[in-house]
Amino acid sequence: MLSKNKIKLVTSLSYKKNRDETGLFVAEGFKLVEELSQVFHCEFIGYLSEKENEIASLQAQEKIPVSEDIMTKISSQKSPQGVLGVFKKNKVDEIDNEIIKSQLCIALDDIQDPGNLGTIIRLADWFGIRHVFCSEYSADVYSTKVIQATMGAIARVNVHYVDLEKFLSSIENIPIYGAFLDGENIYSEKLSHNGIIVMGNEGNGISDKIARNVGVRLNIPSFSPDSTTTESLNVAVATAIICSEFRRRKIGK
C-alpha cells in the first residue's frame, strides 16, 4: 500500500514550490502515464487493483496498489482514472539560434491558464513544433492541469522558460511573428517556414516590451457578417489557426 510519506508527497506536488524543490510532477490516467513513462523516469505508479494487468507493461521504479479511498485522496480529478504516476522532470537543454533558424517555434508571453498552456503544447506537437518558449511568469508546465491538458505531448515538445524580452532581442536573422488585433491579415501576409510565433496573455495580449521585438504583426480576420462579433479568440484557438496557416503554406511550396 501507499505509505503516508508517499501520500504526502503526491498531494504536495499540487504546489509549484514543491515541484521545483523535488523535481517531481504527477500525471494521471493509463494512456498519459504510459506515454510519459517512455520519456520521463517514473518514481512510482499508484493504481487500483483492477488496473493491475493494464499497468503491467509500464516502466516504473515501483508499482503500488492503492485503495479507492487513497486514490481519491491523492488524485486531483473529480473522477480518478485509477492510475497515477509520479515522474522526475527532464533537464531541458539550452537551444541555440542555429537550431531555431531551421524550425518554427512558439513563444508565449505570460500565458496564465493551465488549460491554454497544455493545449498549446498539444498543438505544437500536432504541427511538428518541437520548442515552446515561455516567459518566466507563464503557467508552470509541470502543474497537473497542464500535464493533463497536453495529452502526452509534453513527452515530445521541449518547453523552455526564459526572460522572453532578452531572448527575443538576442535573436538575429530569424523572423518573429506576433498575434495582434491590429495586425495584418494572416491570409495575405507572406509567411516563412521558420521563425518564432509569439502569442500573448489571455487578457492583455502581447506586452509592449515583447511587441517591440516582433517584426511581423499578424491578425486572424473575422468573417462574421455581424458588427457585434466576438471581440477576440481564445489564445489556444488562435495558436491553432496561425500554426495551421504556417504549415499549409509550407506544404503548398
mmCIF file of C-alpha atoms in Angstrom:
data_model
loop_
_atom_site.group_PDB
_atom_site.id
_atom_site.type_symbol
_atom_site.label_atom_id
_atom_site.label_comp_id
_atom_site.label_asym_id
_atom_site.label_seq_id
_atom_site.Cartn_x
_atom_site.Cartn_y
_atom_site.Cartn_z
ATOM 1 C CA MET A 1 0.000 0.000 0.000
ATOM 2 C CA LEU A 2 0.994 3.614 -0.445
ATOM 3 C CA SER A 3 2.898 4.884 2.595
ATOM 4 C CA LYS A 4 1.943 8.061 4.446
ATOM 5 C CA ASN A 5 5.114 9.723 3.180
ATOM 6 C CA LYS A 6 4.234 8.943 -0.445
ATOM 7 C CA ILE A 7 0.659 10.148 0.061
ATOM 8 C CA LYS A 8 2.043 13.374 1.499
ATOM 9 C CA LEU A 9 4.486 13.664 -1.400
ATOM 10 C CA VAL A 10 1.813 13.258 -4.076
ATOM 11 C CA THR A 11 -0.542 15.793 -2.516
ATOM 12 C CA SER A 12 2.339 18.251 -2.004
ATOM 13 C CA LEU A 13 3.096 18.231 -5.730
ATOM 14 C CA SER A 14 -0.032 20.270 -6.387
ATOM 15 C CA TYR A 15 2.156 23.251 -5.388
ATOM 16 C CA LYS A 16 4.821 24.644 -7.721
ATOM 17 C CA LYS A 17 7.237 25.251 -4.848
ATOM 18 C CA ASN A 18 7.256 21.549 -4.024
ATOM 19 C CA ARG A 19 7.555 20.507 -7.674
ATOM 20 C CA ASP A 20 10.571 22.789 -8.010
ATOM 21 C CA GLU A 21 12.193 21.514 -4.816
ATOM 22 C CA THR A 22 11.687 17.816 -5.546
ATOM 23 C CA GLY A 23 11.974 17.914 -9.334
ATOM 24 C CA LEU A 24 8.850 15.735 -9.495
ATOM 25 C CA PHE A 25 5.409 16.027 -11.059
ATOM 26 C CA VAL A 26 2.189 13.996 -11.279
ATOM 27 C CA ALA A 27 0.264 12.559 -14.230
ATOM 28 C CA GLU A 28 -2.990 10.604 -14.154
ATOM 29 C CA GLY A 29 -4.639 8.074 -16.431
ATOM 30 C CA PHE A 30 -3.202 4.963 -18.057
ATOM 31 C CA LYS A 31 -2.594 6.411 -21.534
ATOM 32 C CA LEU A 32 -0.837 9.532 -20.231
ATOM 33 C CA VAL A 33 1.261 7.607 -17.712
ATOM 34 C CA GLU A 34 2.172 5.119 -20.434
ATOM 35 C CA GLU A 35 3.380 7.858 -22.804
ATOM 36 C CA LEU A 36 5.321 9.753 -20.170
ATOM 37 C CA SER A 37 6.986 6.630 -18.780
ATOM 38 C CA GLN A 38 8.738 6.219 -22.125
ATOM 39 C CA VAL A 39 10.439 9.611 -21.793
ATOM 40 C CA PHE A 40 10.486 10.530 -18.094
ATOM 41 C CA HIS A 41 11.816 8.468 -15.204
ATOM 42 C CA CYS A 42 8.813 7.205 -13.218
ATOM 43 C CA GLU A 43 9.412 7.141 -9.459
ATOM 44 C CA PHE A 44 6.282 5.123 -8.781
ATOM 45 C CA ILE A 45 2.813 4.300 -10.046
ATOM 46 C CA GLY A 46 -0.186 4.068 -7.758
ATOM 47 C CA TYR A 47 -3.032 2.003 -9.168
ATOM 48 C CA LEU A 48 -6.358 0.430 -8.275
ATOM 49 C CA SER A 49 -6.308 -3.376 -8.122
ATOM 50 C CA GLU A 50 -8.494 -3.728 -11.233
ATOM 51 C CA LYS A 51 -5.808 -1.866 -13.211
ATOM 52 C CA GLU A 52 -3.038 -4.339 -12.331
ATOM 53 C CA ASN A 53 -2.982 -6.145 -15.697
ATOM 54 C CA GLU A 54 -3.262 -2.856 -17.561
ATOM 55 C CA ILE A 55 -0.196 -1.299 -15.926
ATOM 56 C CA ALA A 56 1.929 -4.482 -16.002
ATOM 57 C CA SER A 57 3.906 -3.362 -19.047
ATOM 58 C CA LEU A 58 4.615 0.165 -17.796
ATOM 59 C CA GLN A 59 8.129 1.175 -16.790
ATOM 60 C CA ALA A 60 8.370 2.418 -13.194
ATOM 61 C CA GLN A 61 10.765 2.170 -10.291
ATOM 62 C CA GLU A 62 7.885 0.984 -8.125
ATOM 63 C CA LYS A 63 4.248 -0.031 -8.648
ATOM 64 C CA ILE A 64 1.958 0.238 -5.648
ATOM 65 C CA PRO A 65 -1.678 -0.891 -5.356
ATOM 66 C CA VAL A 66 -3.928 1.622 -3.590
ATOM 67 C CA SER A 67 -7.476 1.608 -2.315
ATOM 68 C CA GLU A 68 -10.215 3.714 -3.875
ATOM 69 C CA ASP A 69 -10.210 5.981 -0.812
ATOM 70 C CA ILE A 70 -6.488 6.658 -1.148
ATOM 71 C CA MET A 71 -6.745 7.156 -4.906
ATOM 72 C CA THR A 72 -9.491 9.729 -4.320
ATOM 73 C CA LYS A 73 -7.280 11.440 -1.748
ATOM 74 C CA ILE A 74 -4.193 11.730 -3.954
ATOM 75 C CA SER A 75 -5.973 12.405 -7.257
ATOM 76 C CA SER A 76 -6.640 15.935 -8.483
ATOM 77 C CA GLN A 77 -9.569 14.723 -10.569
ATOM 78 C CA LYS A 78 -13.219 14.542 -9.590
ATOM 79 C CA SER A 79 -13.407 11.062 -11.088
ATOM 80 C CA PRO A 80 -9.962 9.416 -10.682
ATOM 81 C CA GLN A 81 -8.905 7.164 -13.549
ATOM 82 C CA GLY A 82 -7.286 4.586 -11.286
ATOM 83 C CA VAL A 83 -3.673 5.081 -12.435
ATOM 84 C CA LEU A 84 -1.392 7.824 -11.105
ATOM 85 C CA GLY A 85 2.308 8.271 -11.808
ATOM 86 C CA VAL A 86 4.968 10.410 -10.113
ATOM 87 C CA PHE A 87 7.690 11.396 -12.570
ATOM 88 C CA LYS A 88 11.088 13.060 -12.488
ATOM 89 C CA LYS A 89 11.412 16.206 -14.590
ATOM 90 C CA ASN A 90 13.803 16.005 -17.509
ATOM 91 C CA LYS A 91 16.538 18.586 -17.895
ATOM 92 C CA VAL A 92 15.711 20.805 -20.883
ATOM 93 C CA ASP A 93 18.854 21.679 -22.815
ATOM 94 C CA GLU A 94 19.503 25.223 -23.935
ATOM 95 C CA ILE A 95 18.844 25.842 -27.588
ATOM 96 C CA ASP A 96 20.992 27.996 -29.837
ATOM 97 C CA ASN A 97 19.983 30.246 -32.713
ATOM 98 C CA GLU A 98 21.249 27.819 -35.327
ATOM 99 C CA ILE A 99 18.562 25.307 -34.360
ATOM 100 C CA ILE A 100 15.847 27.972 -34.254
ATOM 101 C CA LYS A 101 16.832 29.209 -37.710
ATOM 102 C CA SER A 102 15.709 25.950 -39.287
ATOM 103 C CA GLN A 103 12.483 25.473 -37.317
ATOM 104 C CA LEU A 104 9.155 27.022 -36.450
ATOM 105 C CA CYS A 105 8.862 27.755 -32.721
ATOM 106 C CA ILE A 106 6.254 29.246 -30.390
ATOM 107 C CA ALA A 107 6.865 31.890 -27.716
ATOM 108 C CA LEU A 108 4.284 32.576 -25.009
ATOM 109 C CA ASP A 109 4.062 35.930 -23.240
ATOM 110 C CA ASP A 110 2.645 35.292 -19.752
ATOM 111 C CA ILE A 111 0.048 32.625 -20.598
ATOM 112 C CA GLN A 112 -1.742 32.094 -17.288
ATOM 113 C CA ASP A 113 -4.394 29.446 -17.845
ATOM 114 C CA PRO A 114 -3.045 25.886 -17.402
ATOM 115 C CA GLY A 115 -5.569 24.543 -19.891
ATOM 116 C CA ASN A 116 -4.411 27.008 -22.537
ATOM 117 C CA LEU A 117 -0.744 26.184 -21.982
ATOM 118 C CA GLY A 118 -1.381 22.444 -22.112
ATOM 119 C CA THR A 119 -3.486 22.777 -25.252
ATOM 120 C CA ILE A 120 -0.842 24.919 -26.973
ATOM 121 C CA ILE A 121 1.809 22.278 -26.213
ATOM 122 C CA ARG A 122 -0.532 19.659 -27.671
ATOM 123 C CA LEU A 123 -0.999 21.847 -30.757
ATOM 124 C CA ALA A 124 2.753 22.296 -31.086
ATOM 125 C CA ASP A 125 3.122 18.527 -31.151
ATOM 126 C CA TRP A 126 0.398 18.195 -33.792
ATOM 127 C CA PHE A 127 2.050 20.755 -36.064
ATOM 128 C CA GLY A 128 5.543 19.356 -35.607
ATOM 129 C CA ILE A 129 6.812 22.240 -33.465
ATOM 130 C CA ARG A 130 9.404 20.941 -31.043
ATOM 131 C CA HIS A 131 10.241 24.047 -28.997
ATOM 132 C CA VAL A 132 7.965 26.335 -26.970
ATOM 133 C CA PHE A 133 9.486 29.322 -25.149
ATOM 134 C CA CYS A 134 7.552 30.576 -22.133
ATOM 135 C CA SER A 135 8.060 33.847 -20.303
ATOM 136 C CA GLU A 136 9.075 33.418 -16.685
ATOM 137 C CA TYR A 137 5.591 34.324 -15.438
ATOM 138 C CA SER A 138 3.706 31.874 -17.617
ATOM 139 C CA ALA A 139 1.863 28.956 -16.008
ATOM 140 C CA ASP A 140 4.038 26.060 -14.829
ATOM 141 C CA VAL A 141 4.239 23.324 -17.444
ATOM 142 C CA TYR A 142 4.538 20.691 -14.709
ATOM 143 C CA SER A 143 1.298 21.562 -12.928
ATOM 144 C CA THR A 144 -1.123 18.657 -13.045
ATOM 145 C CA LYS A 145 -3.673 20.636 -15.082
ATOM 146 C CA VAL A 146 -1.103 21.491 -17.748
ATOM 147 C CA ILE A 147 0.283 17.944 -17.872
ATOM 148 C CA GLN A 148 -3.224 16.520 -18.292
ATOM 149 C CA ALA A 149 -4.105 19.058 -20.990
ATOM 150 C CA THR A 150 -1.024 18.172 -23.057
ATOM 151 C CA MET A 151 -2.433 14.647 -23.524
ATOM 152 C CA GLY A 152 1.126 13.284 -23.626
ATOM 153 C CA ALA A 153 2.550 15.942 -25.969
ATOM 154 C CA ILE A 154 4.908 17.079 -23.204
ATOM 155 C CA ALA A 155 6.870 13.902 -23.960
ATOM 156 C CA ARG A 156 7.697 15.273 -27.437
ATOM 157 C CA VAL A 157 7.765 19.068 -27.054
ATOM 158 C CA ASN A 158 10.573 20.899 -25.253
ATOM 159 C CA VAL A 159 9.304 23.741 -23.069
ATOM 160 C CA HIS A 160 11.846 26.419 -22.126
ATOM 161 C CA TYR A 161 11.329 29.155 -19.510
ATOM 162 C CA VAL A 162 13.274 32.269 -20.461
ATOM 163 C CA ASP A 163 13.480 36.018 -19.992
ATOM 164 C CA LEU A 164 11.360 36.412 -23.115
ATOM 165 C CA GLU A 165 12.302 40.031 -23.829
ATOM 166 C CA LYS A 166 16.013 39.262 -23.558
ATOM 167 C CA PHE A 167 15.622 36.049 -25.562
ATOM 168 C CA LEU A 168 13.772 37.664 -28.460
ATOM 169 C CA SER A 169 16.037 40.716 -28.569
ATOM 170 C CA SER A 170 19.081 38.434 -28.868
ATOM 171 C CA ILE A 171 17.740 36.713 -31.991
ATOM 172 C CA GLU A 172 19.239 37.732 -35.316
ATOM 173 C CA ASN A 173 18.159 36.941 -38.860
ATOM 174 C CA ILE A 174 15.134 34.948 -37.689
ATOM 175 C CA PRO A 175 11.593 36.232 -38.434
ATOM 176 C CA ILE A 176 9.497 36.939 -35.349
ATOM 177 C CA TYR A 177 5.722 36.983 -35.796
ATOM 178 C CA GLY A 178 3.140 38.080 -33.268
ATOM 179 C CA ALA A 179 -0.648 37.874 -32.977
ATOM 180 C CA PHE A 180 -2.325 41.303 -32.658
ATOM 181 C CA LEU A 181 -5.875 42.592 -33.063
ATOM 182 C CA ASP A 182 -4.493 45.391 -35.263
ATOM 183 C CA GLY A 183 -2.092 43.193 -37.231
ATOM 184 C CA GLU A 184 -2.030 42.380 -40.929
ATOM 185 C CA ASN A 185 -4.363 39.733 -42.358
ATOM 186 C CA ILE A 186 -2.530 36.422 -41.906
ATOM 187 C CA TYR A 187 -4.081 35.026 -45.092
ATOM 188 C CA SER A 188 -2.482 37.698 -47.267
ATOM 189 C CA GLU A 189 0.810 38.117 -45.385
ATOM 190 C CA LYS A 190 3.980 36.366 -46.535
ATOM 191 C CA LEU A 191 4.970 33.626 -44.069
ATOM 192 C CA SER A 192 8.273 31.759 -43.768
ATOM 193 C CA HIS A 193 8.832 28.078 -42.973
ATOM 194 C CA ASN A 194 10.884 29.001 -39.905
ATOM 195 C CA GLY A 195 10.755 31.652 -37.194
ATOM 196 C CA ILE A 196 9.038 32.326 -33.891
ATOM 197 C CA ILE A 197 5.306 32.853 -33.375
ATOM 198 C CA VAL A 198 4.596 34.995 -30.286
ATOM 199 C CA MET A 199 1.241 34.592 -28.557
ATOM 200 C CA GLY A 200 0.117 36.920 -25.781
ATOM 201 C CA ASN A 201 -1.555 36.836 -22.407
ATOM 202 C CA GLU A 202 -5.238 35.870 -22.279
ATOM 203 C CA GLY A 203 -6.430 39.282 -21.105
ATOM 204 C CA ASN A 204 -3.746 41.709 -22.259
ATOM 205 C CA GLY A 205 -2.285 40.176 -25.398
ATOM 206 C CA ILE A 206 1.400 40.692 -26.181
ATOM 207 C CA SER A 207 3.002 43.199 -23.810
ATOM 208 C CA ASP A 208 4.629 46.364 -25.158
ATOM 209 C CA LYS A 209 8.147 45.245 -24.209
ATOM 210 C CA ILE A 210 7.713 41.993 -26.129
ATOM 211 C CA ALA A 211 5.902 43.671 -29.029
ATOM 212 C CA ARG A 212 8.990 45.770 -29.726
ATOM 213 C CA ASN A 213 10.777 42.587 -30.806
ATOM 214 C CA VAL A 214 8.036 41.439 -33.191
ATOM 215 C CA GLY A 215 8.853 42.045 -36.839
ATOM 216 C CA VAL A 216 5.533 40.965 -38.397
ATOM 217 C CA ARG A 217 2.208 41.641 -36.701
ATOM 218 C CA LEU A 218 -0.478 39.137 -37.719
ATOM 219 C CA ASN A 219 -4.233 39.204 -37.319
ATOM 220 C CA ILE A 220 -6.831 36.480 -37.832
ATOM 221 C CA PRO A 221 -9.716 38.295 -39.538
ATOM 222 C CA SER A 222 -13.308 37.712 -38.544
ATOM 223 C CA PHE A 223 -15.692 36.536 -41.252
ATOM 224 C CA SER A 224 -18.805 37.243 -39.216
ATOM 225 C CA PRO A 225 -21.365 39.451 -41.010
ATOM 226 C CA ASP A 226 -22.372 40.986 -37.672
ATOM 227 C CA SER A 227 -20.720 44.139 -36.375
ATOM 228 C CA THR A 228 -21.135 42.830 -32.818
ATOM 229 C CA THR A 229 -18.978 39.772 -33.439
ATOM 230 C CA THR A 230 -16.813 38.184 -30.738
ATOM 231 C CA GLU A 231 -14.047 40.616 -29.765
ATOM 232 C CA SER A 232 -11.193 38.112 -29.856
ATOM 233 C CA LEU A 233 -10.312 34.420 -29.969
ATOM 234 C CA ASN A 234 -9.121 32.195 -27.156
ATOM 235 C CA VAL A 235 -5.308 32.145 -27.292
ATOM 236 C CA ALA A 236 -5.121 28.378 -27.832
ATOM 237 C CA VAL A 237 -7.658 28.575 -30.680
ATOM 238 C CA ALA A 238 -5.727 31.461 -32.237
ATOM 239 C CA THR A 239 -2.493 29.497 -31.940
ATOM 240 C CA ALA A 240 -4.068 26.565 -33.763
ATOM 241 C CA ILE A 241 -5.247 28.756 -36.647
ATOM 242 C CA ILE A 242 -1.900 30.516 -37.011
ATOM 243 C CA CYS A 243 0.161 27.309 -36.858
ATOM 244 C CA SER A 244 -2.162 25.676 -39.372
ATOM 245 C CA GLU A 245 -1.700 28.544 -41.826
ATOM 246 C CA PHE A 246 2.099 28.392 -41.486
ATOM 247 C CA ARG A 247 2.091 24.656 -42.159
ATOM 248 C CA ARG A 248 -0.399 24.983 -45.033
ATOM 249 C CA ARG A 249 1.938 27.452 -46.744
ATOM 250 C CA LYS A 250 4.885 25.092 -46.257
ATOM 251 C CA ILE A 251 3.001 22.185 -47.841
ATOM 252 C CA GLY A 252 1.936 24.418 -50.711
ATOM 253 C CA LYS A 253 5.519 25.294 -51.633
#
